[in-house]
Tab-separated table of C-alpha atoms and ligand atoms in Angstrom:
chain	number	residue	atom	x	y	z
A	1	UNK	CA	-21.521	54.330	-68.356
A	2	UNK	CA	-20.142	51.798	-71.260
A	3	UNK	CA	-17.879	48.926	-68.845
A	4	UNK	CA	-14.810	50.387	-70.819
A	5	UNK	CA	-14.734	53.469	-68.422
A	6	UNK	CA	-15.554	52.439	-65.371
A	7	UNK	CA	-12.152	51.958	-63.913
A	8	UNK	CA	-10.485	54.998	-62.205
A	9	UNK	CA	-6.942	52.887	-62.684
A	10	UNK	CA	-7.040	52.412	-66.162
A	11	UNK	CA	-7.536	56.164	-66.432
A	12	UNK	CA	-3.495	57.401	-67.533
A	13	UNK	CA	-3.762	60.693	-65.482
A	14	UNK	CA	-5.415	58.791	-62.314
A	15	UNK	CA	-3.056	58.304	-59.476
A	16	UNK	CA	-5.202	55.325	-57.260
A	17	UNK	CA	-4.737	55.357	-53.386
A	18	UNK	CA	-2.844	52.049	-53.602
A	19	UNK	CA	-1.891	49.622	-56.375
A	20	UNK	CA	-0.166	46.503	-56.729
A	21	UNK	CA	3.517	46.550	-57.815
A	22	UNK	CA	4.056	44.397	-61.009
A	23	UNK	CA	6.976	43.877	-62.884
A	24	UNK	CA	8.025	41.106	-65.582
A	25	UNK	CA	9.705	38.232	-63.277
A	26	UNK	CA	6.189	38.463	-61.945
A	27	UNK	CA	4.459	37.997	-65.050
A	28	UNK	CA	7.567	35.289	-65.813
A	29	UNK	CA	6.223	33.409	-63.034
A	30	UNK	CA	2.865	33.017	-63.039
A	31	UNK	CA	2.859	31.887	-67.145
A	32	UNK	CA	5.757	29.627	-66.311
A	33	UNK	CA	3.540	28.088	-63.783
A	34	UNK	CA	0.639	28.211	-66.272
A	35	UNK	CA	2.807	25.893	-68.110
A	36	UNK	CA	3.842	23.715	-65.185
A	37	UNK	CA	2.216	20.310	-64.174
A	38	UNK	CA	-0.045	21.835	-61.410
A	39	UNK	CA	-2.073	25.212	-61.225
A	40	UNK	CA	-3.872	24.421	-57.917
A	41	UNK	CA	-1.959	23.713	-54.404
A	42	UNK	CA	1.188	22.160	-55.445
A	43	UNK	CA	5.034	22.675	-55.352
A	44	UNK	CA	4.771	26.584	-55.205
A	45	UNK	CA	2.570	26.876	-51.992
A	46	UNK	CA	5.142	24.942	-50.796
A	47	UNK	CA	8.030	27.278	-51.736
A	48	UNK	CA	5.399	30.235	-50.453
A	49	UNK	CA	4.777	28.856	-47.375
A	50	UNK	CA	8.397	28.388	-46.730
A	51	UNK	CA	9.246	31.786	-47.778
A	52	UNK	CA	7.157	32.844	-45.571
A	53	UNK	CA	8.371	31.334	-42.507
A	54	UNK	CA	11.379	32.656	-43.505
A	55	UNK	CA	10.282	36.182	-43.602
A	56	UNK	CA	8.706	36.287	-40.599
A	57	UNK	CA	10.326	34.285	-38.208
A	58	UNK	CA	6.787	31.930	-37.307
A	59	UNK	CA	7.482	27.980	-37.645
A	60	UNK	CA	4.486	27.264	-39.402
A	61	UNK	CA	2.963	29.029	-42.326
A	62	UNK	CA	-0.478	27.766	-43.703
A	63	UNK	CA	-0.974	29.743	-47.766
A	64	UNK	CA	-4.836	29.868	-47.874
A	65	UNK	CA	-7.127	31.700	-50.637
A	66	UNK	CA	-7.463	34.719	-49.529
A	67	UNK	CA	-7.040	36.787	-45.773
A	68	UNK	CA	-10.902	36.238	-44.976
A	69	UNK	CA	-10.072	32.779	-45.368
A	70	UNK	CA	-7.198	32.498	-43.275
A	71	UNK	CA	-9.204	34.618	-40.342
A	72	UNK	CA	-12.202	32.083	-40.648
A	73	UNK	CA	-9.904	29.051	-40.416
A	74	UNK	CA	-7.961	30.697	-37.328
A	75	UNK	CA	-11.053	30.990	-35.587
A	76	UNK	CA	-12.408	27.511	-36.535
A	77	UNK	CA	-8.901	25.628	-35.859
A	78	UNK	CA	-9.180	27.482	-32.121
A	79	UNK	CA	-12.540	26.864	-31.714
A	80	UNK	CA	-13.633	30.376	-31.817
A	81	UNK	CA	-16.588	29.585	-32.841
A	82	UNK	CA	-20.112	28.347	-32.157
A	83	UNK	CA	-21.387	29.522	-28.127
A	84	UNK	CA	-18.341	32.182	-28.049
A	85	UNK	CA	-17.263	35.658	-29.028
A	86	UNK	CA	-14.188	37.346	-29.731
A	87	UNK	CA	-13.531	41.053	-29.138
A	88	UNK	CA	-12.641	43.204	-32.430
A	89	UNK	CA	-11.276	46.509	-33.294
A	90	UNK	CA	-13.881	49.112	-34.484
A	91	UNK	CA	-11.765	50.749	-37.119
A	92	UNK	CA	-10.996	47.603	-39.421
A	93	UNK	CA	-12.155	46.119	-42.443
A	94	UNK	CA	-15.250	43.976	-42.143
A	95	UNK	CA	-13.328	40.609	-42.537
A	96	UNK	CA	-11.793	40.598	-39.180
A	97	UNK	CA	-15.357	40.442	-37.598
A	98	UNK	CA	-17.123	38.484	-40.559
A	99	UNK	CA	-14.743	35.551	-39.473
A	100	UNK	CA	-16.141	35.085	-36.123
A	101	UNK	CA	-19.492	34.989	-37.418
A	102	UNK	CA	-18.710	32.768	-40.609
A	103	UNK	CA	-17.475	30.437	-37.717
A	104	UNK	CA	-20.511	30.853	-35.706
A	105	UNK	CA	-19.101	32.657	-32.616
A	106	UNK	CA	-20.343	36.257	-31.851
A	107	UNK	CA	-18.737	40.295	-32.253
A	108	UNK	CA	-17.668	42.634	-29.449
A	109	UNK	CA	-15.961	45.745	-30.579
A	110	UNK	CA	-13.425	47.775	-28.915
A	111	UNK	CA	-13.122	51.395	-29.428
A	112	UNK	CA	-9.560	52.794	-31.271
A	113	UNK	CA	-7.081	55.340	-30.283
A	114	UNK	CA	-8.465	58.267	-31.891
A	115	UNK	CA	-5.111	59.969	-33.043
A	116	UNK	CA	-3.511	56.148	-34.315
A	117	UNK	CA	-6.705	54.032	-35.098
A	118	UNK	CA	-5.221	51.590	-33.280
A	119	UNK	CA	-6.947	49.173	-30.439
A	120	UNK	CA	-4.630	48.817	-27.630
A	121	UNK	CA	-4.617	46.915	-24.219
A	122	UNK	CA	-6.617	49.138	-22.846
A	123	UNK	CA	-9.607	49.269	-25.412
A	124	UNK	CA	-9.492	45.502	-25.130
A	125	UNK	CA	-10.096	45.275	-21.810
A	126	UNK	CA	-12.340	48.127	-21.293
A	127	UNK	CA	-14.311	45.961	-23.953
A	128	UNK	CA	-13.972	42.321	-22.041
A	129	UNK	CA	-14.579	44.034	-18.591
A	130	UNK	CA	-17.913	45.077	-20.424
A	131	UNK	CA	-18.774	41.755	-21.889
A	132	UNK	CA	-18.397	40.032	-18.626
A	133	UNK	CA	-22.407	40.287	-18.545
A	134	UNK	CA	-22.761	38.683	-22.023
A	135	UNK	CA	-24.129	35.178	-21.678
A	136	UNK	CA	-21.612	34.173	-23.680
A	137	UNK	CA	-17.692	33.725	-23.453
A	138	UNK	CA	-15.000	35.320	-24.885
A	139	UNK	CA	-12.712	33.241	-26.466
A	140	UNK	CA	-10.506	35.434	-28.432
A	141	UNK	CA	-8.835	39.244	-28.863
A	142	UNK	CA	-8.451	39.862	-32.503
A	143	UNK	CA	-5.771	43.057	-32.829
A	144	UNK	CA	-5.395	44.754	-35.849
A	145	UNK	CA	-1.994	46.248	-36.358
A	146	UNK	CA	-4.235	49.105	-38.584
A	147	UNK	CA	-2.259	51.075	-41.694
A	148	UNK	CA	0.781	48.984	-40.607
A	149	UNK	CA	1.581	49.386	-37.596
A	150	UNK	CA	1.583	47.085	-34.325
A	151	UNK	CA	-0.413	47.859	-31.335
A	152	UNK	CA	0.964	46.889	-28.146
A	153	UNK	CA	1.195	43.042	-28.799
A	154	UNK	CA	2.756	42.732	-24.963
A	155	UNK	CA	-0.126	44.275	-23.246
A	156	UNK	CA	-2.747	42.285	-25.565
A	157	UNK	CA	-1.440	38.863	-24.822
A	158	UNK	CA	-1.179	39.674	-21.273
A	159	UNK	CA	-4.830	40.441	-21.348
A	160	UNK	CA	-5.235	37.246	-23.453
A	161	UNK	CA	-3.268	35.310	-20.939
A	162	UNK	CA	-5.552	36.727	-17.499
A	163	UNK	CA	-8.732	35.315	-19.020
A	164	UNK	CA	-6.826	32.373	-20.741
A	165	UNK	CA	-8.007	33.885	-24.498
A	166	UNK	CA	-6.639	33.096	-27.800
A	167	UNK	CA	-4.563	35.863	-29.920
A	168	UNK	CA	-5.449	36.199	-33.727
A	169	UNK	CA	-3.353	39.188	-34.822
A	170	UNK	CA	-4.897	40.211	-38.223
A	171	UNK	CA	-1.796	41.623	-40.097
A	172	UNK	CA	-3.367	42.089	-43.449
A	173	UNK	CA	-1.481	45.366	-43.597
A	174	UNK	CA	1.525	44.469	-41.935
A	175	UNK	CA	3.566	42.170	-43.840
A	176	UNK	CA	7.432	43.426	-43.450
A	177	UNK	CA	6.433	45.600	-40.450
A	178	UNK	CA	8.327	45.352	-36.436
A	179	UNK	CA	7.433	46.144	-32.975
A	180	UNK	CA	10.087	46.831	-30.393
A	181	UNK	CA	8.673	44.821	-26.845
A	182	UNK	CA	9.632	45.971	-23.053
A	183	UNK	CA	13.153	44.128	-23.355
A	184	UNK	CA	13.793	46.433	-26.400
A	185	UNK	CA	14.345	43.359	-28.714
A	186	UNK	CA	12.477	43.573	-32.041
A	187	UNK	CA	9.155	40.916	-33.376
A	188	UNK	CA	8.040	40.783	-36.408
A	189	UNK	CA	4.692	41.026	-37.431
A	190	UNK	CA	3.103	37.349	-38.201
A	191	UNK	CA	6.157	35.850	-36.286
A	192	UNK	CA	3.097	34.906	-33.709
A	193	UNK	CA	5.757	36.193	-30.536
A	194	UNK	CA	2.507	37.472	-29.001
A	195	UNK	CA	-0.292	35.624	-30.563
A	196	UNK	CA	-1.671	32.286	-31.060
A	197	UNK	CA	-1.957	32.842	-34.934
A	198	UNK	CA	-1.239	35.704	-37.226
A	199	UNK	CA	-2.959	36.089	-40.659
A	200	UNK	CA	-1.762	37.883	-44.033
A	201	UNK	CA	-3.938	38.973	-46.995
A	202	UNK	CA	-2.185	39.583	-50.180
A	203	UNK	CA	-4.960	41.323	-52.095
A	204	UNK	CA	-3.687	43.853	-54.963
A	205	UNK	CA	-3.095	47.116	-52.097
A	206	UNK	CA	-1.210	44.933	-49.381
A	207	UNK	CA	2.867	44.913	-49.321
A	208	UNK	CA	3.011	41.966	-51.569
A	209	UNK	CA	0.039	40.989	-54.127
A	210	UNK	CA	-0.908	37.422	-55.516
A	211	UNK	CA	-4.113	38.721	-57.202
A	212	UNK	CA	-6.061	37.509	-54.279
A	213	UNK	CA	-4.753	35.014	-51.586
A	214	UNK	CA	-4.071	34.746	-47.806
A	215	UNK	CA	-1.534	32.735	-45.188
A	216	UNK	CA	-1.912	31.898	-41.416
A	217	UNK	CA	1.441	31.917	-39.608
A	218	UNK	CA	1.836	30.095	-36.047
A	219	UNK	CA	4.187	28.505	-33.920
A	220	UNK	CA	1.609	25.682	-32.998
A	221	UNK	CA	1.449	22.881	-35.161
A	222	UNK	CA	-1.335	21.135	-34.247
A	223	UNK	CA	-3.031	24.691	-35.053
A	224	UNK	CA	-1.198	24.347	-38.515
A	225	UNK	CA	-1.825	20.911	-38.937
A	226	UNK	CA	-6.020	21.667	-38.531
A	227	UNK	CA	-5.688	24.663	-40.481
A	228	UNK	CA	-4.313	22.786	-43.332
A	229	UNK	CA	-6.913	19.969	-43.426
A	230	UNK	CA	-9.683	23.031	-42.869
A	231	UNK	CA	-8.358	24.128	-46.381
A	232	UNK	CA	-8.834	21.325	-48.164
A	233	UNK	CA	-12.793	19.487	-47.221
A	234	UNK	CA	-11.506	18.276	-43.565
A	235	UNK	CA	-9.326	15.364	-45.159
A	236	UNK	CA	-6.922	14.161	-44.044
A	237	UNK	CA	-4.650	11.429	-46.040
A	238	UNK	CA	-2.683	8.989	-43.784
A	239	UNK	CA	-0.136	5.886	-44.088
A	240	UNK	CA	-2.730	4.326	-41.076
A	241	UNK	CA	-5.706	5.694	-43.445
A	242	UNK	CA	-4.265	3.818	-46.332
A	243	UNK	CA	-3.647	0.639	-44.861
A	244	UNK	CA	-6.971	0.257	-44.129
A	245	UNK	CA	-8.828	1.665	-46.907
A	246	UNK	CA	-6.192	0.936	-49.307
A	247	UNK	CA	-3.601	3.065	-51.151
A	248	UNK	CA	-6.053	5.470	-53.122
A	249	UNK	CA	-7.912	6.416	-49.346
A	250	UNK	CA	-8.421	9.834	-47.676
A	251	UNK	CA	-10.883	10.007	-44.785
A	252	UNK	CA	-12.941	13.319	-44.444
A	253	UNK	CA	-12.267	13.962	-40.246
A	254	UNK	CA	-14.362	16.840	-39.897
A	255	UNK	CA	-16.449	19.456	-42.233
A	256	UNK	CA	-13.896	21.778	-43.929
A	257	UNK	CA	-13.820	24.157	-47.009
A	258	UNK	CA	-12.113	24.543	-50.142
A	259	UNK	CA	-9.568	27.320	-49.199
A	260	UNK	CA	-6.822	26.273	-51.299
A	261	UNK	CA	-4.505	28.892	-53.720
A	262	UNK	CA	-3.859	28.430	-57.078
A	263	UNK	CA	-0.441	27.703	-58.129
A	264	UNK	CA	-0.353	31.159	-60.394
A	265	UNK	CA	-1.344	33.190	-57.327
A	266	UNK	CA	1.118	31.016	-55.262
A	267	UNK	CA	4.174	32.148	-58.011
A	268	UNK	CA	3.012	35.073	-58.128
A	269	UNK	CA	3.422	35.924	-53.896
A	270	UNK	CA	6.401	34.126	-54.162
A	271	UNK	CA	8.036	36.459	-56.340
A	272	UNK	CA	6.697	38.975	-54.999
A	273	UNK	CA	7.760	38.145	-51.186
A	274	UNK	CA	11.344	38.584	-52.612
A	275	UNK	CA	10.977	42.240	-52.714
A	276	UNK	CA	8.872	42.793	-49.560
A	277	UNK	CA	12.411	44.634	-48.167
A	278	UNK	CA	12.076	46.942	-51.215
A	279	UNK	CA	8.667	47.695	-51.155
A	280	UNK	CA	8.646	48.487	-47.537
A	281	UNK	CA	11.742	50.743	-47.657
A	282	UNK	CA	10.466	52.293	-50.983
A	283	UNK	CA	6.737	52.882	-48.338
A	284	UNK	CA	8.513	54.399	-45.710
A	285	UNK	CA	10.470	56.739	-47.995
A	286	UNK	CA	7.217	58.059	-49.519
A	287	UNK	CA	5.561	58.130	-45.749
A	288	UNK	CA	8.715	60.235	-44.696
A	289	UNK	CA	8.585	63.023	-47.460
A	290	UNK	CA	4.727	63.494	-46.958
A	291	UNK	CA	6.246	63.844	-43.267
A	292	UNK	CA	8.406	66.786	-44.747
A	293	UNK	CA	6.372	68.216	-46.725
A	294	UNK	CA	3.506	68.606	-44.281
A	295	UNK	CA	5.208	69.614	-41.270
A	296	UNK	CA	4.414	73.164	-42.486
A	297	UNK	CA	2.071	75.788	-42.510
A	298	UNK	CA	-0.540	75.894	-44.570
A	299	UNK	CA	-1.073	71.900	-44.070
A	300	UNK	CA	-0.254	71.846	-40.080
A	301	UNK	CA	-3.649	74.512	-39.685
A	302	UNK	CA	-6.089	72.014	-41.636
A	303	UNK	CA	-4.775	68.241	-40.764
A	304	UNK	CA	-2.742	66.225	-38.139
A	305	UNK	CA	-0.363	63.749	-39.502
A	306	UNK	CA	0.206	59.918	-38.687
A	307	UNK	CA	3.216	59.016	-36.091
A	308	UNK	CA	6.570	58.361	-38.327
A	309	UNK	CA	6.303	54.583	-37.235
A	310	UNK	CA	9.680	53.778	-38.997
A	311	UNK	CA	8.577	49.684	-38.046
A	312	UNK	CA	5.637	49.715	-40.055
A	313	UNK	CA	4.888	48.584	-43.336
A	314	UNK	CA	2.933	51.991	-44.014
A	315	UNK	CA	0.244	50.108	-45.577
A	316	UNK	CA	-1.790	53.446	-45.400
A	317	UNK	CA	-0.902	57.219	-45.045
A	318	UNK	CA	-4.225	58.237	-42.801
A	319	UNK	CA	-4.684	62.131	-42.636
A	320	UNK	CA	-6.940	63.706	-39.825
A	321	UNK	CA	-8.538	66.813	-40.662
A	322	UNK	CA	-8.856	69.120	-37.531
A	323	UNK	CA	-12.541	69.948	-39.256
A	324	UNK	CA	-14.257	67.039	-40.431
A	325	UNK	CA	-16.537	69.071	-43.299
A	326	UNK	CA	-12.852	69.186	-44.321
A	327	UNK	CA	-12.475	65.422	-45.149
A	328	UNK	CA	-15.092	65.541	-47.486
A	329	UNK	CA	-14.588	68.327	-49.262
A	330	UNK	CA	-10.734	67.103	-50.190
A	331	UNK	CA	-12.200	63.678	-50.778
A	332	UNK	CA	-13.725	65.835	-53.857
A	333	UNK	CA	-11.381	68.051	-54.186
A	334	UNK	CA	-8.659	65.371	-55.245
A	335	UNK	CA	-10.871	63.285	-57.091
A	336	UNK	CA	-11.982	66.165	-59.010
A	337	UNK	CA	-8.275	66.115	-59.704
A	338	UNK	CA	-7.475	62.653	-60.386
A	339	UNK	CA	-6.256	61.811	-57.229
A	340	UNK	CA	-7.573	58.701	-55.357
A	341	UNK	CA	-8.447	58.724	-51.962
A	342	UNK	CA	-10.150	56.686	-48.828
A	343	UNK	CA	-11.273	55.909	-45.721
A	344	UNK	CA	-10.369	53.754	-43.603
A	345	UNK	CA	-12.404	52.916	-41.920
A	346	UNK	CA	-16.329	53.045	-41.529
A	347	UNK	CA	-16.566	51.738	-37.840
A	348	UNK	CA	-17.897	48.301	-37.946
A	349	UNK	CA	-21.008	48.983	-36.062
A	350	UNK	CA	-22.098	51.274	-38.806
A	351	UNK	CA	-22.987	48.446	-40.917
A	352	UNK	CA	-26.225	48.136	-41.237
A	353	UNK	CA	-25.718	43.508	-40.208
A	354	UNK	CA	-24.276	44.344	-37.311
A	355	UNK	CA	-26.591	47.330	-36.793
A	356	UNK	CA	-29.259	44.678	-37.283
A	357	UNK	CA	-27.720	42.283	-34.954
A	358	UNK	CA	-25.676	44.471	-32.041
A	359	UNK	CA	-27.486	47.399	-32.104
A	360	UNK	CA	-25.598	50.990	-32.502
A	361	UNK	CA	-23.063	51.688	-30.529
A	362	UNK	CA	-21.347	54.952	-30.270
A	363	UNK	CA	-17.606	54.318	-29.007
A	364	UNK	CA	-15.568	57.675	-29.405
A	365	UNK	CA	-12.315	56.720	-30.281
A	366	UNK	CA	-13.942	55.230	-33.307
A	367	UNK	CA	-16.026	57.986	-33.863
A	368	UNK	CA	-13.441	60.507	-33.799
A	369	UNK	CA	-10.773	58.704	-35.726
A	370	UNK	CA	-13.520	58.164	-38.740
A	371	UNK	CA	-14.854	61.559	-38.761
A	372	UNK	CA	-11.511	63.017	-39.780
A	373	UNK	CA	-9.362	60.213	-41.738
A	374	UNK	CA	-8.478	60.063	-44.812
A	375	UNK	CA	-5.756	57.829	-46.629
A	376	UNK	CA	-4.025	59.537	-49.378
A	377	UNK	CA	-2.257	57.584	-52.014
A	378	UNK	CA	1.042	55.346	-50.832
A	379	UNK	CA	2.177	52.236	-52.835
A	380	UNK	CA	5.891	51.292	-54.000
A	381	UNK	CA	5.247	52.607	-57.832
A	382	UNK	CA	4.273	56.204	-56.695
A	383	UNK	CA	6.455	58.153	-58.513
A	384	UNK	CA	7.943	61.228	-57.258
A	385	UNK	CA	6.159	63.570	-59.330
A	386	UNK	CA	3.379	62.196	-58.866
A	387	UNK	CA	4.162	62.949	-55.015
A	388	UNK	CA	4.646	66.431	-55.801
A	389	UNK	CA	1.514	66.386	-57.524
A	390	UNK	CA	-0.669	64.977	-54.887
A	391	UNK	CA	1.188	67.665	-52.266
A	392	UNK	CA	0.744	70.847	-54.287
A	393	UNK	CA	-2.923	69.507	-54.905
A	394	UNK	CA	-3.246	69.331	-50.854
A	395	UNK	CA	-1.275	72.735	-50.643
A	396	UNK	CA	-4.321	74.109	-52.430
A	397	UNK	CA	-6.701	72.889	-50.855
A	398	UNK	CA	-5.321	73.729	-47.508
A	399	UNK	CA	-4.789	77.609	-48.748
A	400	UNK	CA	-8.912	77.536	-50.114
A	401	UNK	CA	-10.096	76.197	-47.114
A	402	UNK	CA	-7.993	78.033	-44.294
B	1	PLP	C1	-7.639	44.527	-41.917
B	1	PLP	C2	-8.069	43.540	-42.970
B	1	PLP	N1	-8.459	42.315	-42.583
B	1	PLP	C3	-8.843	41.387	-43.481
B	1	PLP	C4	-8.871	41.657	-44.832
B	1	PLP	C5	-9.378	40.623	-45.784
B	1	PLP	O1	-8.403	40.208	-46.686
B	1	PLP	P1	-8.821	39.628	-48.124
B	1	PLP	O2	-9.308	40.762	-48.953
B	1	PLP	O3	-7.537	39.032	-48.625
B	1	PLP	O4	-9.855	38.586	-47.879
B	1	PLP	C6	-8.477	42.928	-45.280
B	1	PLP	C7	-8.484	43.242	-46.719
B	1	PLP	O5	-8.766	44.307	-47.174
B	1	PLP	C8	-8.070	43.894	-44.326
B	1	PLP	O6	-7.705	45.139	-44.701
């Protein structure tokens, strides 16, 4: 196949499972800052981080390369790393586990809520009551608020809190979603209310894109202040340092990486940011007709639906088909159809490194929940035809199959 057609997107009939959201003050603002005095860390990571803050509530926001990057330097600014473990959701992508080992620490998984995906208090504990026999300690929960939604951020902490853990609350889909807590007032996701550290990934499908890129939010700043000499080598650049190296001195403190963002990416989630309000409404609008249209016979008989969370940031729309040959089959069936699909996700222990390192495990929730999902296509630029097409497609299915 020539390189010209490998790409499903650049296909005009192919409607992707997710896609960024582009429009020209975007494009504006990355060649403006193309023509700016800095295109690495500068001004706007400033404005970014700031933004940030802003949007979530957190006093500290930390822009980083990418969301991998901001989960490894969580875990290495809390010293989750080398002679402990931290417990991680099954259904996730492989980044939220990869940190801990990146960092040197060790994986525990916890199984998922087979009808949500989600890990909640009680999978977390069922999980640390288990490791108690591990030579090793647990340092840290890692909850995944999974498709965009938040898990029970309450219950987690107080788990956290028992065994005196950390919190790193990967929210790589959850940028613009809520949670309501036992009082009934309302936390936003990455405002860090519940966790020691919250991380974002802004990769092309998330609620805002900068091509590739990543933040840690926190209310701890001497967590912030690590993170951000992490990013940069483990330098730090001081009025002491100066005096007594002299004016052009920085002092490498400890061995760090080079997670910095580029000033176009920086522009670019800065723009974006602006319109995380519109792009989450414009989500849950799309999340609610599917909601509609599938509360009905012929679709009820062949697939369960996601809750209508109207907090999250319906990162994904995950189906469940009642038979999982099912899944499959409509994985072909739309594709045949140029209709883009996915599943979310493989459970973590399927892989053949942790395989290799963990040995199988078999945890049912997980099991369950990946046997029958699939995520059908949800992003802001869906049009509404293009709804209609990907329902009647379904509608057909569901009538051949039932
Ligand atoms: C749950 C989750 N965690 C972490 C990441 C990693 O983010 P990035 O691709 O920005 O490194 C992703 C990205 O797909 C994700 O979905």
């Amino acid at each position: 196949m020539s390189s010209k057609n490998r790409y499903d997107n650049d296909r005009p009939e192919w409607i992707p499972y997710a896609r960024q959201s582009i429009e020209e003050s975007d494009v504006e603002a990355v060649v403006q800052t193309l023509r700016s005095n800095y295109i690495t860390q500068g001004p706007r990571t400033s404005w970014f981080e700031e933004a940030l803050k802003e949007a979530t509530g957190a006093s500290h926001a930390v822009v980083v390369s990418s969301g991998t990057a901001a989960l490894h330097l969580s875990c290495l600014a809390l010293d989750v790393s080398v002679n402990s473990v931290g417990i991680v959701p099954a259904n996730t992508f492989v980044a939220t586990a990869n940190c801990l080992k990146l960092a040197g620490g060790g994986v525990i998984f916890a199984d998922v809520d087979p009808t949500t995906g989600l890990s909640q208090p009680s999978h977390f504990k069922a999980a640390l009551e288990e490791s108690l026999s591990d030579s090793l300690p647990v340092k840290a929960l890692l909850p995944v608020s999974y498709s965009g939604s938040c898990p029970d951020f309450e219950g987690i902490r107080d788990i956290a809190d028992q065994s005196g853990l950390s919190v790193i609350h990967d929210a790589s889909h959850s940028l613009g979603a809520s949670y309501r807590t036992s009082d009934g007032s309302i936390c936003k996701s990455g405002s860090c209310a519940h966790a020691d550290a919250a991380i974002f990934s802004f990769h092309p499908v998330k609620s805002i894109c900068a091509g590739e890129g990543g933040a840690i939010l926190t209310n701890d700043e001497a967590l912030a202040r690590r993170a951000r000499r992490l990013r940069s080598h483990g330098v730090e650049r001081s009025q002491s340092i100066s005096e007594q190296y002299g004016p052009w001195a920085y002092q490498q403190e400890e061995l760090g990486l080079n997670y910095r963002m580029t000033e176009m990416q920086a522009a670019l989630g800065y723009n974006q940011l602006a319109r995380l309000g519109e792009f989450v409404d414009r989500r849950l609008e799309i999340a609610r007709r599917y909601h509609e249209a599938f509360s009905v016979e012929p679709f009820a008989r062949v697939f369960n639906l996601p809750q209508l969370d109207e907090r999250s940031a319906w990162h994904l729309y995950p189906i469940r088909f009642r038979n999982p040959n099912c899944r499959e089959q409509a994985y072909a069936f739309l594709k045949e159809r140029n209709i883009g699909s996915q599943v979310h996700y493989i459970p973590l222990y399927h892989h053949s490194y942790y395989k290799d390192i963990i040995g199988r495990e078999e945890m049912p929730g997980a099991e369950q929940f990946y046997a029958s999902c699939l995520s059908i296509p949800l992003y802001p630029s869906l049009q509404d035809s293009e709804q209609e097409r990907i329902t009647s497609t379904l509608k057909s299915f569901c009538e051949q199959v039932d």
